[in-house]
Amino acid sequence: MTETVTKSPAEKLPEFIERFKDDVVAIADYRGDLCIDVRKDRLPEMIRFLKETLQFNMLMDLFGMDYAKYGNGLSGVAVIYNLYSMPTRRRVRLRVFLGEERPEIRSICDLFAAANWFEREAFDLFGVTFTSHPNLTRILCHHDFEGHALLKEYPADHYQRLKSAIPSTEI
Amino acid sequence: MMPEVEINNQLMRLNLGPSHPATHGTLRIFVKLDGEFVEEMKLEIGYLHRCFEKMSETHTWTQVIPFTDRLNYCSALMNNVGYVMAVEKLLGVTITKRCERIRVLLCELSRIVDHLVCIGTNAVDVGALSCFWYFFRERENIYDLFEAACGARLTTSYTRIGGLMSDLPDGWIDWCKKIVKQLPRTLDDVDGLLTHNRIWIERTKGVVKISKERAIDYGFTGPCLRACGVDYDIRKVHPYYDYDKFDFKVPIESEGDTYARYLVRMAEMRESLKIIDQALEDIPDGEVNISDWSIVLPPKEAVYNSIEGLMAHFKLIMQGIKTPVGEVYSYTEAANGELGFFVSSNGEGRPYRVRVRPPCFAIYQAFPEMCHRQTVSDVVAGLGSLNIVAGELDR
């Protein structure tokens, strides 16, 4: 690993923090994982900066998270971006809270090919709308499924009857 | 090209799966063909979606372990290890050296099993049945070892948070040494049958290719990425469980095609054997579990004979392990690539969220691009080499 544990969280990615200081809400370094909470408006720009300037060339993971019952001062749906830099071997996690009402954020499909399915999954399971996504449809659940299964308000023991068993011919 | 296609100027639509013998699981592939060549491909996944992440939220941390078996069921032990490692990171506990070594040993055996299955079935898909039998004989032998250690062959659930279900049984090490000794011969046999086989080469070389840049953009990891010439193996770049103390190489190929992925997997099995040989040489003595009774179950003698033991046992079963508030992402080099677990806790005895990053989700996404202007038979050959495991893909 290129970084040392003695550094404070803000020192780990100084270029990023400096450039986006107005949009960085919090920086956490928990058990060696750097996690930065950011506002959603400039997110594509941040990801582009991380990718093109700081060499974070891999989108390892992108997923939704519902903080509705989390407590500890957090609430609402968030999207978490897990980036990895092959050349510098660094990792960073960006967390974006999308507010209480309709969760919506701009897609990053134009920056990472990997984002396509990951964003579809977050849409399917959390109802996050990724604007300008080329094909924002359900991916894991059936296309007739109602609601979003991983939201805390969706009961874990709730079953839905399939309206038709006919699969879609065009997928 | 078929005459009708030319006359109507239409592409032929073909549906593969979801229960097609060549998909090895429930994957649906929908292709538009120009003659025999794939013009367009769409994928439908989710047939094996079992709400792993949702179910985890209603169980205790320990109860999630059996679910992880059902992710990549070809190498269940690696999922067990990946998951408990994430929870241990969240708890901030360090496991014992003996436990680490046993986990390494079983992970490498699992990696070999996974690659045996992948190459074996890939060869069957293109018509080479004998390699499959050679490989599956060894796979059964390794499964015997797993069975002796934990009672199950496929769904192992062997790890526990802070340790293992139990220590290895007596005589296991010698038995393991014996089985591992036979493996190089099998690898040589299949090497002899496939590596310079004209038919195998024609069927796999240049088939379902991806470039290094595209692979990184799609988030490829594991053997599929290394077959494109990228030197990335978590065991080397972010070592865990003392992987940096073992002497092994990371096999790299540059072509990024089906043949390159085959070569990488074959070489990786030999490297895993090296690790196993070194790991078997000196397994540290001592306990396999840590001694904190708020994380691991107390020994049975303590439960039956002391009130402290009984209470610790009861609380752990009824309330689960109490984890601190926080979120961590932990990653291991599984047989298919980076297997990541993101676990989040709000301080209660249950996971608030368990997110798994399955390596083949990222890989499978690139499949339509990789198959462009390839024949249908190439699609089948390529699919096998990517080792898409529906259990892990759909969760």
mmCIF file of C-alpha atoms in Angstrom, chain B residues 44 111 269 278 338 340 388:
data_model
loop_
_atom_site.group_PDB
_atom_site.id
_atom_site.type_symbol
_atom_site.label_atom_id
_atom_site.label_comp_id
_atom_site.label_asym_id
_atom_site.label_seq_id
_atom_site.Cartn_x
_atom_site.Cartn_y
_atom_site.Cartn_z
ATOM 1 C CA GLU B 44 -31.086 -10.930 -19.129
ATOM 2 C CA ARG B 111 -9.438 -21.809 -6.142
ATOM 3 C CA MET B 269 -3.609 -23.771 -10.286
ATOM 4 C CA GLN B 278 4.303 -24.096 1.646
ATOM 5 C CA GLU B 338 -12.164 -9.284 -6.485
ATOM 6 C CA GLY B 340 -15.821 -7.535 -2.027
ATOM 7 C CA ILE B 388 -20.044 -16.728 -14.908
#
